[in-house]
Amino acid sequence: MTRREGKKARGFFAVGVYHPKTEANIGTLMRTAYLYDAAFVFTVGRRYVEQASDTPKVKNQIPLFHYNDIQDLIDHLPDGAPLVGVELDPRATYLDKFNHPPKAVYLLGAEDHGLPVEVTDKCHHLVILDSVKPQSMNVATAGSIVIYDRHIKKLRVTNKETVNV
C-alpha cells in the first residue's frame, strides 16, 4: 500500500450547473465529477437529460439532484459545505490562489448567461479562472479545471501530511 492509499481523504465536493444551456456539456462535466470522486452532481433550474457524453452513466454511480432555484439549492446544502460560485466577477479569487474548503459545493453558470448577481451574492466564495482572454469558458471545461485544481491541491496537502507523520 502506498502512503497516499493509507490516508483516507477528508471532506467532499459536489458540482452543478445553474440553468444549463447544453446537455452535452453537463454530461461531460458530470463524467469529470465522477472520475474525481464527487459526492454528488446537480442542476439548478433545469433537469438533466441523459447524454452520450456521460459514458459512465453518472446518475447510476453517484447521486444526481435537481433544484428548482438557487434558494432550493441553498436550503439543501450539506451541513458545513459552502457554496462556491465559479464566475467572471471582480469579487472572485483567482483559482490558483483559492484554498478549496474541505467540503464544498461548486456552482457554475451556463456559457451564455453565467451566474446572475442574485446568485453570486448568495455564494460563500467566488472563484475565477485566469485566462489570456477575459471571456466565458465552456462550462464543462471550466468545471473540469476547478475539479482538477481541487484534486491536485489536495494531493499536495495529503503528501505533505504523510511526509510529516
Short mmCIF file of C-alpha atoms in Angstrom, two decimals:
data_model
loop_
_atom_site.label_atom_id
_atom_site.label_comp_id
_atom_site.label_asym_id
_atom_site.label_seq_id
_atom_site.Cartn_x
_atom_site.Cartn_y
_atom_site.Cartn_z
CA MET A 1 0.00 0.00 0.00
CA THR A 2 1.35 3.46 -0.89
CA ARG A 3 1.37 6.29 1.60
CA ARG A 4 -1.38 8.06 -0.29
CA GLU A 5 -3.58 4.96 -0.25
CA GLY A 6 -3.05 4.67 3.51
CA LYS A 7 -4.54 8.12 4.13
CA LYS A 8 -8.29 8.45 3.72
CA ALA A 9 -9.17 11.73 2.02
CA ARG A 10 -11.19 14.10 4.18
CA GLY A 11 -14.07 16.23 3.03
CA PHE A 12 -16.10 16.03 -0.16
CA PHE A 13 -17.22 18.12 -3.09
CA ALA A 14 -20.17 18.40 -5.39
CA VAL A 15 -20.55 20.26 -8.66
CA GLY A 16 -23.50 21.53 -10.61
CA VAL A 17 -24.73 24.00 -13.19
CA TYR A 18 -27.23 26.82 -12.89
CA HIS A 19 -29.71 26.86 -15.80
CA PRO A 20 -27.58 24.67 -18.07
CA LYS A 21 -27.69 25.55 -21.75
CA THR A 22 -26.23 22.47 -23.43
CA GLU A 23 -26.93 19.00 -22.11
CA ALA A 24 -23.79 17.53 -23.70
CA ASN A 25 -21.65 19.88 -21.60
CA ILE A 26 -23.45 18.75 -18.45
CA GLY A 27 -22.75 15.12 -19.33
CA THR A 28 -19.07 15.89 -19.81
CA LEU A 29 -18.84 17.81 -16.52
CA MET A 30 -20.62 15.03 -14.67
CA ARG A 31 -18.22 12.48 -16.13
CA THR A 32 -15.28 14.51 -14.78
CA ALA A 33 -17.02 14.84 -11.40
CA TYR A 34 -17.42 11.07 -11.24
CA LEU A 35 -13.78 10.44 -12.23
CA TYR A 36 -12.60 12.70 -9.38
CA ASP A 37 -14.94 11.19 -6.79
CA ALA A 38 -17.62 13.85 -6.39
CA ALA A 39 -20.14 13.20 -3.62
CA PHE A 40 -22.98 14.28 -5.91
CA VAL A 41 -23.79 16.31 -9.00
CA PHE A 42 -26.74 18.60 -9.63
CA THR A 43 -28.56 21.08 -11.82
CA VAL A 44 -30.45 24.20 -10.78
CA GLY A 45 -33.44 25.34 -12.80
CA ARG A 46 -33.34 22.67 -15.47
CA ARG A 47 -33.40 18.92 -15.29
CA TYR A 48 -30.57 16.82 -16.62
CA VAL A 49 -31.26 14.82 -19.76
CA GLU A 50 -29.19 11.69 -20.35
CA GLN A 51 -26.34 12.39 -22.75
CA ALA A 52 -23.93 10.36 -24.86
CA SER A 53 -21.05 12.34 -23.26
CA ASP A 54 -21.98 10.83 -19.87
CA THR A 55 -20.40 7.47 -20.69
CA PRO A 56 -20.11 6.18 -17.09
CA LYS A 57 -23.84 6.94 -16.53
CA VAL A 58 -23.08 9.14 -13.53
CA LYS A 59 -26.62 9.03 -12.18
CA ASN A 60 -26.12 5.28 -11.65
CA GLN A 61 -22.83 5.88 -9.80
CA ILE A 62 -23.39 8.95 -7.58
CA PRO A 63 -26.49 10.94 -6.61
CA LEU A 64 -27.85 13.39 -9.18
CA PHE A 65 -30.03 16.14 -7.71
CA HIS A 66 -32.24 18.74 -9.37
CA TYR A 67 -33.03 22.01 -7.58
CA ASN A 68 -35.79 24.34 -8.73
CA ASP A 69 -33.90 27.55 -7.97
CA ILE A 70 -30.94 28.93 -6.03
CA GLN A 71 -32.85 29.05 -2.75
CA ASP A 72 -33.79 25.40 -3.12
CA LEU A 73 -30.07 24.57 -3.52
CA ILE A 74 -29.07 26.71 -0.53
CA ASP A 75 -31.79 25.13 1.61
CA HIS A 76 -30.30 21.71 0.81
CA LEU A 77 -26.56 22.38 1.07
CA PRO A 78 -24.88 19.65 3.13
CA ASP A 79 -24.04 20.80 6.66
CA GLY A 80 -20.93 22.97 6.66
CA ALA A 81 -20.42 22.95 2.90
CA PRO A 82 -20.06 26.45 1.45
CA LEU A 83 -21.42 27.34 -1.98
CA VAL A 84 -18.53 28.25 -4.30
CA GLY A 85 -19.58 30.14 -7.41
CA VAL A 86 -17.34 29.93 -10.47
CA GLU A 87 -17.84 33.18 -12.33
CA LEU A 88 -16.22 36.13 -14.12
CA ASP A 89 -16.74 38.53 -11.22
CA PRO A 90 -14.48 41.29 -9.86
CA ARG A 91 -15.06 39.95 -6.32
CA ALA A 92 -13.77 36.48 -7.24
CA THR A 93 -10.48 34.95 -6.15
CA TYR A 94 -8.31 33.58 -8.93
CA LEU A 95 -8.34 29.79 -8.86
CA ASP A 96 -4.57 29.47 -8.45
CA LYS A 97 -4.82 31.48 -5.18
CA PHE A 98 -8.02 29.81 -3.93
CA ASN A 99 -7.87 27.47 -0.94
CA HIS A 100 -10.58 24.89 -1.51
CA PRO A 101 -12.66 24.23 1.61
CA PRO A 102 -12.58 20.57 2.76
CA LYS A 103 -16.32 20.41 2.00
CA ALA A 104 -17.52 22.43 -0.99
CA VAL A 105 -20.39 22.69 -3.44
CA TYR A 106 -19.26 24.28 -6.72
CA LEU A 107 -21.81 26.07 -8.88
CA LEU A 108 -21.20 27.07 -12.48
CA GLY A 109 -23.42 29.04 -14.83
CA ALA A 110 -24.29 28.34 -18.43
CA GLU A 111 -21.91 29.78 -21.04
CA ASP A 112 -24.38 32.33 -22.37
CA HIS A 113 -25.52 33.85 -19.05
CA GLY A 114 -23.14 32.70 -16.32
CA LEU A 115 -24.32 33.18 -12.76
CA PRO A 116 -26.59 36.20 -12.24
CA VAL A 117 -25.78 38.71 -9.47
CA GLU A 118 -28.67 37.43 -7.32
CA VAL A 119 -26.92 34.03 -7.36
CA THR A 120 -23.32 35.22 -6.87
CA ASP A 121 -24.48 37.34 -3.93
CA LYS A 122 -25.62 34.12 -2.21
CA CYS A 123 -22.33 32.29 -2.74
CA HIS A 124 -19.93 31.95 0.19
CA HIS A 125 -16.92 32.17 -2.17
CA LEU A 126 -16.43 33.20 -5.79
CA VAL A 127 -13.69 31.79 -7.97
CA ILE A 128 -12.48 32.99 -11.36
CA LEU A 129 -10.31 31.09 -13.82
CA ASP A 130 -7.41 33.06 -15.20
CA SER A 131 -7.16 33.07 -18.98
CA VAL A 132 -5.49 35.06 -21.72
CA LYS A 133 -8.84 36.40 -22.92
CA PRO A 134 -11.47 37.54 -20.38
CA GLN A 135 -14.33 35.62 -21.94
CA SER A 136 -16.70 32.94 -20.80
CA MET A 137 -15.31 29.42 -20.91
CA ASN A 138 -17.17 26.25 -21.83
CA VAL A 139 -18.93 25.09 -18.64
CA ALA A 140 -17.62 21.52 -18.85
CA THR A 141 -14.07 22.81 -19.33
CA ALA A 142 -14.31 25.37 -16.52
CA GLY A 143 -15.79 22.86 -14.11
CA SER A 144 -13.21 20.24 -15.01
CA ILE A 145 -10.39 22.73 -14.35
CA VAL A 146 -11.83 23.58 -10.92
CA ILE A 147 -12.24 19.91 -10.05
CA TYR A 148 -8.69 19.12 -11.13
CA ASP A 149 -7.32 22.11 -9.21
CA ARG A 150 -9.07 20.87 -6.08
CA HIS A 151 -7.68 17.38 -6.66
CA ILE A 152 -4.07 18.44 -7.22
CA LYS A 153 -4.03 20.85 -4.26
CA LYS A 154 -5.49 18.15 -2.02
CA LEU A 155 -2.80 15.69 -3.16
CA ARG A 156 -0.10 18.21 -2.26
CA VAL A 157 -1.58 18.65 1.23
CA THR A 158 -2.05 14.90 1.71
CA ASN A 159 1.51 14.15 0.58
CA LYS A 160 2.88 16.88 2.85
CA GLU A 161 0.93 15.49 5.83
CA THR A 162 2.11 11.97 5.01
CA VAL A 163 5.75 13.06 4.94
CA ASN A 164 5.38 14.80 8.31
CA VAL A 165 3.74 11.82 10.02
#
